[in-house]
Short mmCIF file of C-alpha atoms and ligand atoms in Angstrom, two decimals:
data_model
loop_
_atom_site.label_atom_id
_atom_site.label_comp_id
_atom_site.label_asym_id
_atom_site.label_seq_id
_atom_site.Cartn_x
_atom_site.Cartn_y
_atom_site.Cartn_z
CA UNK O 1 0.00 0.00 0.00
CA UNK O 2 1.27 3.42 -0.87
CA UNK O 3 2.12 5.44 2.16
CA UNK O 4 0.49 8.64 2.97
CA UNK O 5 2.30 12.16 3.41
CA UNK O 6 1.63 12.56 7.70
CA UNK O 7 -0.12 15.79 8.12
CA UNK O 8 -0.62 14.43 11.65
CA UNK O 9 2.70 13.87 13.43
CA UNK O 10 1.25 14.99 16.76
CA UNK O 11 -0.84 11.46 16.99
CA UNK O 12 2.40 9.56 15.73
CA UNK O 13 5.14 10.70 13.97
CA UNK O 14 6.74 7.26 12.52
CA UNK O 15 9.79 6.29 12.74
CA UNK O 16 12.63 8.23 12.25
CA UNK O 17 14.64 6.98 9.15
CA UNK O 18 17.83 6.74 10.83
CA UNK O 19 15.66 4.98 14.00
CA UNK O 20 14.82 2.22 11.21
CA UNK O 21 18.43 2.11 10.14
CA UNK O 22 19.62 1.27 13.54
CA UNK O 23 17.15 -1.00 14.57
CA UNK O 24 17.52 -3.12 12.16
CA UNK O 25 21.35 -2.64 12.29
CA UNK O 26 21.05 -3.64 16.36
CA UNK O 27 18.53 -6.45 15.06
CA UNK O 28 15.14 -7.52 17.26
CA UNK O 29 15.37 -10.31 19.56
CA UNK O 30 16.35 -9.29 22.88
CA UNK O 31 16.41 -11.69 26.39
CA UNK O 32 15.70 -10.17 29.73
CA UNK O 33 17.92 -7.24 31.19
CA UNK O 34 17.58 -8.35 34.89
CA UNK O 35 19.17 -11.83 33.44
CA UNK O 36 22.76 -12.38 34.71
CA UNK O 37 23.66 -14.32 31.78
CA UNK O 38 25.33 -12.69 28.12
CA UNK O 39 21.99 -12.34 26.53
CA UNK O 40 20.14 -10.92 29.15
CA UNK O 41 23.36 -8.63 29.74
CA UNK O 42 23.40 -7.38 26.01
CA UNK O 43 19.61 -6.03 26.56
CA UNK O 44 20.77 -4.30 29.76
CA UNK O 45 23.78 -2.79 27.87
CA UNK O 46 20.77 -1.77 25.21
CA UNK O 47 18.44 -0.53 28.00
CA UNK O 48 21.21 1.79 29.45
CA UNK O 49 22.38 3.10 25.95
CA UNK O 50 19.05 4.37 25.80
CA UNK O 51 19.09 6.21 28.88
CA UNK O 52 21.84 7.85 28.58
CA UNK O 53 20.45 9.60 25.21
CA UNK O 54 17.49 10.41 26.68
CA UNK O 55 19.45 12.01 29.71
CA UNK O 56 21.41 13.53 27.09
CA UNK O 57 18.68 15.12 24.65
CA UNK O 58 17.06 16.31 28.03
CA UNK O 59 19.88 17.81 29.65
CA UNK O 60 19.64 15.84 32.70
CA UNK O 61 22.19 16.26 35.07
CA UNK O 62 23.33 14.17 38.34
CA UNK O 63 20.86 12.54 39.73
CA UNK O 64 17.88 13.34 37.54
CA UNK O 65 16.16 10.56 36.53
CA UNK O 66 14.88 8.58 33.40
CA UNK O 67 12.45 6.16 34.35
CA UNK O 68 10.89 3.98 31.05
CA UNK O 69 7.37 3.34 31.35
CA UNK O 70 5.02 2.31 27.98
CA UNK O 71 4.45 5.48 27.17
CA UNK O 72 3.38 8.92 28.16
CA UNK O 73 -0.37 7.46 29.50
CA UNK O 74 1.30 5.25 31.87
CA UNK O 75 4.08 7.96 33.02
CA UNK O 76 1.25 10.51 33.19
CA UNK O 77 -1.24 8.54 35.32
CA UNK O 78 2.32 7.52 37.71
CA UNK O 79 2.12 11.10 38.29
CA UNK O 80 -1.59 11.77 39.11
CA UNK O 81 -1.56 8.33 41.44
CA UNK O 82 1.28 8.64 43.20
CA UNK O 83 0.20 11.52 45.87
CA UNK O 84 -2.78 9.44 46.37
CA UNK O 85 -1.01 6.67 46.63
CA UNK O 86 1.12 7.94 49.49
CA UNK O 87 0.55 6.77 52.83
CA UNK O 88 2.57 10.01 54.43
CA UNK O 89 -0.09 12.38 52.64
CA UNK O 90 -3.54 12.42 55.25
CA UNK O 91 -6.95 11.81 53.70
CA UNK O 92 -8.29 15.34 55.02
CA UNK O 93 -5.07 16.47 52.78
CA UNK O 94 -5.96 14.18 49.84
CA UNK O 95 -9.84 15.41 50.29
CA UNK O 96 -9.23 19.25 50.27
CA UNK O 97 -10.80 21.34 47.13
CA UNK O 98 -6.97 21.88 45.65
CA UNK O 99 -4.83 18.62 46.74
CA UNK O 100 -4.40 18.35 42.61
CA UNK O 101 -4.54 21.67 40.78
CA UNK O 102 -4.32 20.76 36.72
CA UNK O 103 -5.74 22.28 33.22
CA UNK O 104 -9.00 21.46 31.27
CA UNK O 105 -6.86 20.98 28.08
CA UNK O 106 -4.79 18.42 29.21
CA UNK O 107 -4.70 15.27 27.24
CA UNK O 108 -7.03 12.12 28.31
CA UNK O 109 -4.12 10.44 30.20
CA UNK O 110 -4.40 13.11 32.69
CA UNK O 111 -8.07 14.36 32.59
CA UNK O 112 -8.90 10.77 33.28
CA UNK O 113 -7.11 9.44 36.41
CA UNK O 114 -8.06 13.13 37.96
CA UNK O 115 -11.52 12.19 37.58
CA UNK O 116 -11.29 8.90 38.09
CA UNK O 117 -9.75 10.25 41.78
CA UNK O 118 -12.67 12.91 42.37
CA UNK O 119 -14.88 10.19 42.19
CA UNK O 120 -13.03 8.70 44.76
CA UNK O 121 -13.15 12.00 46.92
CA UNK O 122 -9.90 13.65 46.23
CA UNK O 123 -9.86 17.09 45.20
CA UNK O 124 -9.12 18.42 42.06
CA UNK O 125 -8.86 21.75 40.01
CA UNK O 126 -8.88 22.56 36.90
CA UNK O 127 -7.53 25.93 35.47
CA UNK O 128 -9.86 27.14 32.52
CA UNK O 129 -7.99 28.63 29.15
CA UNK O 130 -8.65 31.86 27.98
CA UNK O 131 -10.58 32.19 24.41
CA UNK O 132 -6.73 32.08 22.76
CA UNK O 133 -6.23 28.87 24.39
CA UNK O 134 -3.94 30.51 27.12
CA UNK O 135 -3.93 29.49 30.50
CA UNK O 136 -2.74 32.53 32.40
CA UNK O 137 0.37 32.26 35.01
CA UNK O 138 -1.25 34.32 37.87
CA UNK O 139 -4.83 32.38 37.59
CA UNK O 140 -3.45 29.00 37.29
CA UNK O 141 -1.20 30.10 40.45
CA UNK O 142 -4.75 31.52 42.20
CA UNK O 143 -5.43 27.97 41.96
CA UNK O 144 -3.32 26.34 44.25
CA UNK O 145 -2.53 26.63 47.80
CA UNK O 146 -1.18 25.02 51.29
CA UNK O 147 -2.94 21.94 50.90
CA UNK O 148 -2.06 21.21 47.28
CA UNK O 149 0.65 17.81 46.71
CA UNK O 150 0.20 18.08 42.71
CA UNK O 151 0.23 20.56 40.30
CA UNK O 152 0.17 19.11 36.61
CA UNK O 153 0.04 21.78 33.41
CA UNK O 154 0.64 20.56 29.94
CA UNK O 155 4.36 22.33 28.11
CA UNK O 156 2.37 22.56 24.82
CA UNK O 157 -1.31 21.32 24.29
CA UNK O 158 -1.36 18.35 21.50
CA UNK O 159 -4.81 19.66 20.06
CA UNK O 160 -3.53 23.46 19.44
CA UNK O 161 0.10 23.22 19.70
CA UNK O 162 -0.20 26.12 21.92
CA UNK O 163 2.33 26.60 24.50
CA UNK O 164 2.08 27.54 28.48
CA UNK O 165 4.43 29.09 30.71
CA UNK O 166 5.24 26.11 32.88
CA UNK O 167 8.75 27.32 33.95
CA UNK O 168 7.02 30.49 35.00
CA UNK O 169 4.28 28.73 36.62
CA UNK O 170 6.98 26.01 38.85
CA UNK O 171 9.12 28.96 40.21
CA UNK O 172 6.25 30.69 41.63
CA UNK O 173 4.19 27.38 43.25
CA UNK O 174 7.84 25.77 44.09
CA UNK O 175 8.91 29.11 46.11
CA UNK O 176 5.88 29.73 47.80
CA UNK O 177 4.80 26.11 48.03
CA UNK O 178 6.95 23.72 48.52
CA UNK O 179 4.69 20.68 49.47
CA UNK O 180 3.47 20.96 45.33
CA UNK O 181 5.14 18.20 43.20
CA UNK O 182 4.93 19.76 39.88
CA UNK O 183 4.63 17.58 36.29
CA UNK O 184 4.89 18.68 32.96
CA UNK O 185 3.45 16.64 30.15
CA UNK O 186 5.94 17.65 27.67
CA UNK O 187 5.02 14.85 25.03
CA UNK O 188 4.49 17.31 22.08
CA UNK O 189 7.43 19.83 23.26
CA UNK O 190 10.42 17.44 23.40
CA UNK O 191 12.33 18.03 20.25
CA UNK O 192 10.01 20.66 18.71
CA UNK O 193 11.08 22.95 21.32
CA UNK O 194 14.98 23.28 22.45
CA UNK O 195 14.95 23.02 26.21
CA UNK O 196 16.50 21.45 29.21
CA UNK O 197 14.47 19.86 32.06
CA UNK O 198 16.31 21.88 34.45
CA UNK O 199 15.59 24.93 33.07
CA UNK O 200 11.65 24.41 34.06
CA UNK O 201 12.40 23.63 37.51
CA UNK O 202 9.90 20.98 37.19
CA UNK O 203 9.78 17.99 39.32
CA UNK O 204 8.44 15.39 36.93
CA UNK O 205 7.97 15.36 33.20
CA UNK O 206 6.53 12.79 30.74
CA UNK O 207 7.81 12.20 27.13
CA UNK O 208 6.39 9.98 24.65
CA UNK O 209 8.41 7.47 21.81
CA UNK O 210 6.15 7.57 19.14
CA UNK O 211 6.06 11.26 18.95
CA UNK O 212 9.39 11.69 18.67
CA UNK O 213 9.62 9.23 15.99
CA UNK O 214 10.38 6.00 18.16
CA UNK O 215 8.15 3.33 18.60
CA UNK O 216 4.71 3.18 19.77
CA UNK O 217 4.60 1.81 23.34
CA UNK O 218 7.33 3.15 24.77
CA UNK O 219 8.28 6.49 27.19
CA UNK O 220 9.61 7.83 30.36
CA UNK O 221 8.49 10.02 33.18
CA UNK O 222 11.80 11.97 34.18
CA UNK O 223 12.23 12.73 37.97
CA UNK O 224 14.02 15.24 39.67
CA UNK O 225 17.12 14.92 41.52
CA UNK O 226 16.49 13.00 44.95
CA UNK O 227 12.40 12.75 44.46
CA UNK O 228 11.39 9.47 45.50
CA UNK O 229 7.63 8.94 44.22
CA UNK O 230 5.05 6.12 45.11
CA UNK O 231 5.14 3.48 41.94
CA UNK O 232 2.16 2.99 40.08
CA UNK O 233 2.76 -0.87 38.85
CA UNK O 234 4.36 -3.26 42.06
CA UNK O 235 6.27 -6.38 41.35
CA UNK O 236 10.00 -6.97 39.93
CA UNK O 237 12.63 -4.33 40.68
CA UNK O 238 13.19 -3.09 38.09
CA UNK O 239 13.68 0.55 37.31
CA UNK O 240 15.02 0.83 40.61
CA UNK O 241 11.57 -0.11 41.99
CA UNK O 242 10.25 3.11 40.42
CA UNK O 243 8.21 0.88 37.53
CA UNK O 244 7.77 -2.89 37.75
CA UNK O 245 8.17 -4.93 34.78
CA UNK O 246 10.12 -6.66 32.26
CA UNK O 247 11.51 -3.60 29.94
CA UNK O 248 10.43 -3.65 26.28
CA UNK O 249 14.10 -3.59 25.21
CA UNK O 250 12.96 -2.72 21.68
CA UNK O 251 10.95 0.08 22.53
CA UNK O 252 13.52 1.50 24.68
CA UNK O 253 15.95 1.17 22.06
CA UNK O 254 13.82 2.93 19.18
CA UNK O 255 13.85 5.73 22.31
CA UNK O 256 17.41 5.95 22.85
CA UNK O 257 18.60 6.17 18.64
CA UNK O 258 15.43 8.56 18.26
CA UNK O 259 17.11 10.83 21.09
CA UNK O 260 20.21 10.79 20.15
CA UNK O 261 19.19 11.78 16.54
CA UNK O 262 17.59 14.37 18.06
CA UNK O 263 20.40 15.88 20.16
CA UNK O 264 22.13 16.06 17.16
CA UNK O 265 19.49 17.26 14.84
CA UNK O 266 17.59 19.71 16.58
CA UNK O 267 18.11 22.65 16.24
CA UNK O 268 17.67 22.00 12.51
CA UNK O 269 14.48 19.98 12.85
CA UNK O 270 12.57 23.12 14.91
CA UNK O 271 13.36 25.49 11.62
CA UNK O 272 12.15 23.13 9.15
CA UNK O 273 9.26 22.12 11.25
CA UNK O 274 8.17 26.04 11.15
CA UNK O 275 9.30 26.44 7.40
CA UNK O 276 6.99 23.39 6.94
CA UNK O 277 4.29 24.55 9.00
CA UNK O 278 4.35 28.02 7.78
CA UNK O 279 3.86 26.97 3.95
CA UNK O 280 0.58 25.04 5.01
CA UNK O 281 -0.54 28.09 6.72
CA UNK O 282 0.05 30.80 3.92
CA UNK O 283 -1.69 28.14 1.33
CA UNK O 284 -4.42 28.41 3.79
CA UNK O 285 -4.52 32.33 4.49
CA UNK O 286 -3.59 32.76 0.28
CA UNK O 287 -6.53 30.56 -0.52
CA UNK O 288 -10.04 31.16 1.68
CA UNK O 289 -9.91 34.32 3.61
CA UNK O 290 -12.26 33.20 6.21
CA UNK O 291 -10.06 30.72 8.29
CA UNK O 292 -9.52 31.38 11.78
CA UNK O 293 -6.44 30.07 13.82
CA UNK O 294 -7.03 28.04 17.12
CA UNK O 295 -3.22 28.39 17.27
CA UNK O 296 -1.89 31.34 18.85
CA UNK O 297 1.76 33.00 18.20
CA UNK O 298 3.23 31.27 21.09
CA UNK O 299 3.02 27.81 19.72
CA UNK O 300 5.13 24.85 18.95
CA UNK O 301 6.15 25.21 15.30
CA UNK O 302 4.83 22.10 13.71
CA UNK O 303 1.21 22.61 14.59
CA UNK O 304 -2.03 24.20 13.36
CA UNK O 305 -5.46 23.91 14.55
CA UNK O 306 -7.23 25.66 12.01
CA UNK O 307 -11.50 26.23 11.70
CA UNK O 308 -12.92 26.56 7.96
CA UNK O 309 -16.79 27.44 8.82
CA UNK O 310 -18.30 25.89 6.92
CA UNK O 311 -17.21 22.53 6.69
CA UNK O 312 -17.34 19.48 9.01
CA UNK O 313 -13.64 18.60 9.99
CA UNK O 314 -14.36 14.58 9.80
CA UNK O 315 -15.65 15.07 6.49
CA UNK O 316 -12.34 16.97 5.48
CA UNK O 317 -10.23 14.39 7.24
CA UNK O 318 -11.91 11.34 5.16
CA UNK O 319 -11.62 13.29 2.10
CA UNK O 320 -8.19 13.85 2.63
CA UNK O 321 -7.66 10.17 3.34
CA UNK O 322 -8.46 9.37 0.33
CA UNK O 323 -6.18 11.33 -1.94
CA UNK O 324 -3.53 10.09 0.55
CA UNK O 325 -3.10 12.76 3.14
CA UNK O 326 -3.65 12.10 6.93
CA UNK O 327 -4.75 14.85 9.45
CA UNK O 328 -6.77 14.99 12.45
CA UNK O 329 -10.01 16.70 13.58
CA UNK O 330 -8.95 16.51 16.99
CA UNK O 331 -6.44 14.28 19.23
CA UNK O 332 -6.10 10.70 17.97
CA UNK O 333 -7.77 9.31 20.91
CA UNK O 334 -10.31 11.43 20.45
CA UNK O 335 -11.10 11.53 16.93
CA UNK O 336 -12.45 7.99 16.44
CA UNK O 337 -15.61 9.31 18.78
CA UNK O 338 -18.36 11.48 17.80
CA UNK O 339 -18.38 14.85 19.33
CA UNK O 340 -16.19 17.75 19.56
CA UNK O 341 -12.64 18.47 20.98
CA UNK O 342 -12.36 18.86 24.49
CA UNK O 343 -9.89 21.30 24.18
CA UNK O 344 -11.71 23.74 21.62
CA UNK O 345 -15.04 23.78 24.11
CA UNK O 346 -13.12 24.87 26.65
CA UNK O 347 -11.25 27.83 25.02
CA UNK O 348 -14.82 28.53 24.58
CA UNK O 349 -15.62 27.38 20.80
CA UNK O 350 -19.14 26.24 20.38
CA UNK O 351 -19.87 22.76 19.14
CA UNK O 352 -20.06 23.85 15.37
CA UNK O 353 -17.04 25.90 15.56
CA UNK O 354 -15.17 22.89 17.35
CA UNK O 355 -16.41 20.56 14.45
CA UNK O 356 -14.87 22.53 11.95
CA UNK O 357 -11.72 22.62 13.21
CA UNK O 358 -8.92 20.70 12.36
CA UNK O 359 -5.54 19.68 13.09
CA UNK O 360 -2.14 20.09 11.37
CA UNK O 361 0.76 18.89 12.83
CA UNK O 362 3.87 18.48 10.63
CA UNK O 363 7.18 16.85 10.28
CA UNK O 364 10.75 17.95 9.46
CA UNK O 365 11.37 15.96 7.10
CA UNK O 366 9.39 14.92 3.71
CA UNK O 367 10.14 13.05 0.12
CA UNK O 368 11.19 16.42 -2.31
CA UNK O 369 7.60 18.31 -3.41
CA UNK O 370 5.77 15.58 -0.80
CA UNK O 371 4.28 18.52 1.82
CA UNK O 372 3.88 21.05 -1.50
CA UNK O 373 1.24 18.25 -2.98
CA UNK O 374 -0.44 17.43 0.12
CA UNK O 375 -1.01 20.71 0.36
CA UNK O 376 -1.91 20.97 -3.35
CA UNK O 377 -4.87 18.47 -2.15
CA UNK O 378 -5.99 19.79 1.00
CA UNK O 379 -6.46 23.51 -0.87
CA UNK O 380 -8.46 21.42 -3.61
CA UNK O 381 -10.41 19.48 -1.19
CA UNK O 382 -11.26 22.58 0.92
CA UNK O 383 -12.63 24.38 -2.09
CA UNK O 384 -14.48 21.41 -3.76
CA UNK O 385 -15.89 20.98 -0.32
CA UNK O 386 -16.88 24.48 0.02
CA UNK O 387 -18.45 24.50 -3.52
CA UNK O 388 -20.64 21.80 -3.44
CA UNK O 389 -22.05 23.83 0.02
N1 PLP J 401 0.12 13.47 26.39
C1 PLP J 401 -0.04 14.13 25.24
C2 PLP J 401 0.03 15.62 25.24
C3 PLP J 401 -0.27 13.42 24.06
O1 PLP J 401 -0.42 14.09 22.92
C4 PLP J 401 -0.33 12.00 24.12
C5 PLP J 401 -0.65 11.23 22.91
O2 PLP J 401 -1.36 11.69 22.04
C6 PLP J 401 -0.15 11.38 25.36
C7 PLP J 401 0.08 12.13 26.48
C8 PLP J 401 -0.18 9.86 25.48
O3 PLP J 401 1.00 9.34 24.96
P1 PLP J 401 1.17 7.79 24.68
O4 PLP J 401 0.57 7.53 23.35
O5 PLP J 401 2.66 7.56 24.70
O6 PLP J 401 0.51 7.05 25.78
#
């Protein structure tokens, strides 16, 4: 089957070309790390490779930790559990209005475990965007207070691409209160954005393989220096007792190569990414003068959330799937599902404006003239769309 041009890189971006070369260089059949014996020992040799690239492409420095986990939804619900979880943290504590102060636009694997723990009677917050998708630093900081153990805020929203001042945000909760753990999900910022975990004075942070062009399956919650958190998953030792479970060597390779590519590559990667995304979004502006941006200027540069009135987004998306070009009317996760984007409603889109938006989200890298015919299709789709209105 022909492979589409990906128009959607923040759902998955695919595999890295050189990520493919050296997998199948390092080959696929891997024994257990914990095992004492050669073959066990060559997967542990893999498993630490790859943590020392991710340490590297982070800018972690002594003692900061890289912790793999399958993914971001497993590192991200780690984070939301693990206050709960801790018997040193009183229920009156874990029952107060603020004990977990997060945003409405964070992605599922957040949104969910916090409701699935205000069923159980824990308190939770939720900072509300502004109609540019902002969440402000001094409201979101309004929201917290003695009694809060976890603050969680999104580096840059998947659905938007728009970015939020977490540094900011973690210097003024961590000085005034230090009982806060404070988590970024950085899963769409990591290598579309040039920063160092340090530098956000964060305590955790989540990153995901697959959107960094890794493998699916696979990512890492990153810990601060001496931060000891309550595990989500009991059993082996592994991960130092910070994640039970037989490592999925594989994935964690794809991880490592994909990070190191990146530590080499990107700087390079963020200007093509905006080069890339900027030519989609002049086609747009060139061609139908009534589009409206859901993405605001402080943005990651490979995304777009765009609304054409007019036309339903899941129509446009199945067009566009046809001629070969794959975009998104909303997160993956959510875009299988009737109904509109969480995030849109609550920067205070209606329902019709929400399902008329859609999402761009590009890559570096493309075959020569690739992005300049997808885009060649999604101008003639938009306009045979809107003439048959
Ligand atoms: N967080 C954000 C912002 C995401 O975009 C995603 C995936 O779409 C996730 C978390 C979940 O990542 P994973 O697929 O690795 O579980």
């Amino acid at each position: 089957m022909k492979s589409s041009t990906n128009l959607d890189a923040n759902a998955s971006h695919g595999l890295l070309p050189y990520v493919k070369e050296q997998m199948i260089a390092a080959g696929f059949d891997y024994l257990n790390p914990s095992s004492i014996h050669s073959g066990g020992q060559r997967a542990r040799i893999i498993v630490e490779e790859s943590r020392h690239e991710v340490s590297k492409l982070l800018g972690l420095t002594d003692g900061e930790r890289v912790v793999f986990t399958s993914g971001a939804t497993e590192a991200n619900n780690s984070v939301v559990f693990c206050r709960y979880l801790d018997p040193k943290i009183s229920d009156a504590v874990k029952k107060s209005e603020s004990f977990i102060v997060t945003s409405e636009l964070e992605h599922p694997s957040i949104l969910e475990p916090c409701n699935k723990l205000a069923e159980l009677g824990v308190g939770v917050k939720f900072a509300k965007p502004n109609r540019a998708g902002q969440i402000k630093c001094d409201e979101f900081y309004n929201l917290v207070d003695q009694d809060t153990r976890l603050v969680s805020l999104m580096y840059a929203n998947n659905e938007t691409g728009n970015i939020f001042p977490i540094a900011q945000i973690a210097h003024e909760i961590s000085r005034n209160y230090s009982a806060a753990l404070i988590h970024t999900d950085a899963v769409q910022s990591v290598g579309r954005i040039d920063f160092d975990f340090s530098e956000l004075g964060v305590d955790l942070m989540s990153i995901s393989g697959h959107k960094l062009g890794a493998l699916t399956g696979v990512g890492a919650l990153i810990i601060r220096a001496g931060l000891e958190i309550e595990p989500l998953l009991y059993g082996g030792p592994q991960e130092k007792r910070s994640r039970a479970g037989t490592e999925n060597v594989l994935g964690i390779a794809s991880l490592g190569y994909a990070a190191r590519w990146l530590s080499e590559n990107k700087v390079t990667q963020i200007s093509k990414l905006k080069i890339n995304r900027d030519k989609v979004k002049s086609s747009l502006l060139n061609n139908f003068s009534d589009v409206e941006f859901n993405t605001h200027e402080a943005s990651i540069p490979n995304t777009l959330n765009v609304r054409i009135p007019g036309i339903k987004s899941h129509d446009l998306v199945v067009a566009l799937d046809l001629v070969g070009v794959c975009l998104s009317s909303g997160a993956a996760c959510a875009s299988g599902k009737p109904g509109a984007s969480h995030v849109l409603l609550a920067m205070g889109l209606d329902q019709e404006q929400a399902s008329e938006s859609i999402r761009i989200s590009v890559k570096a890298d493309y075959e020569p003239e690739e992005l300049e015919h997808a885009i060649d299709k999604l101008v003639t789709c938009i306009t045979r769309m809107k003439d048959v209105r």
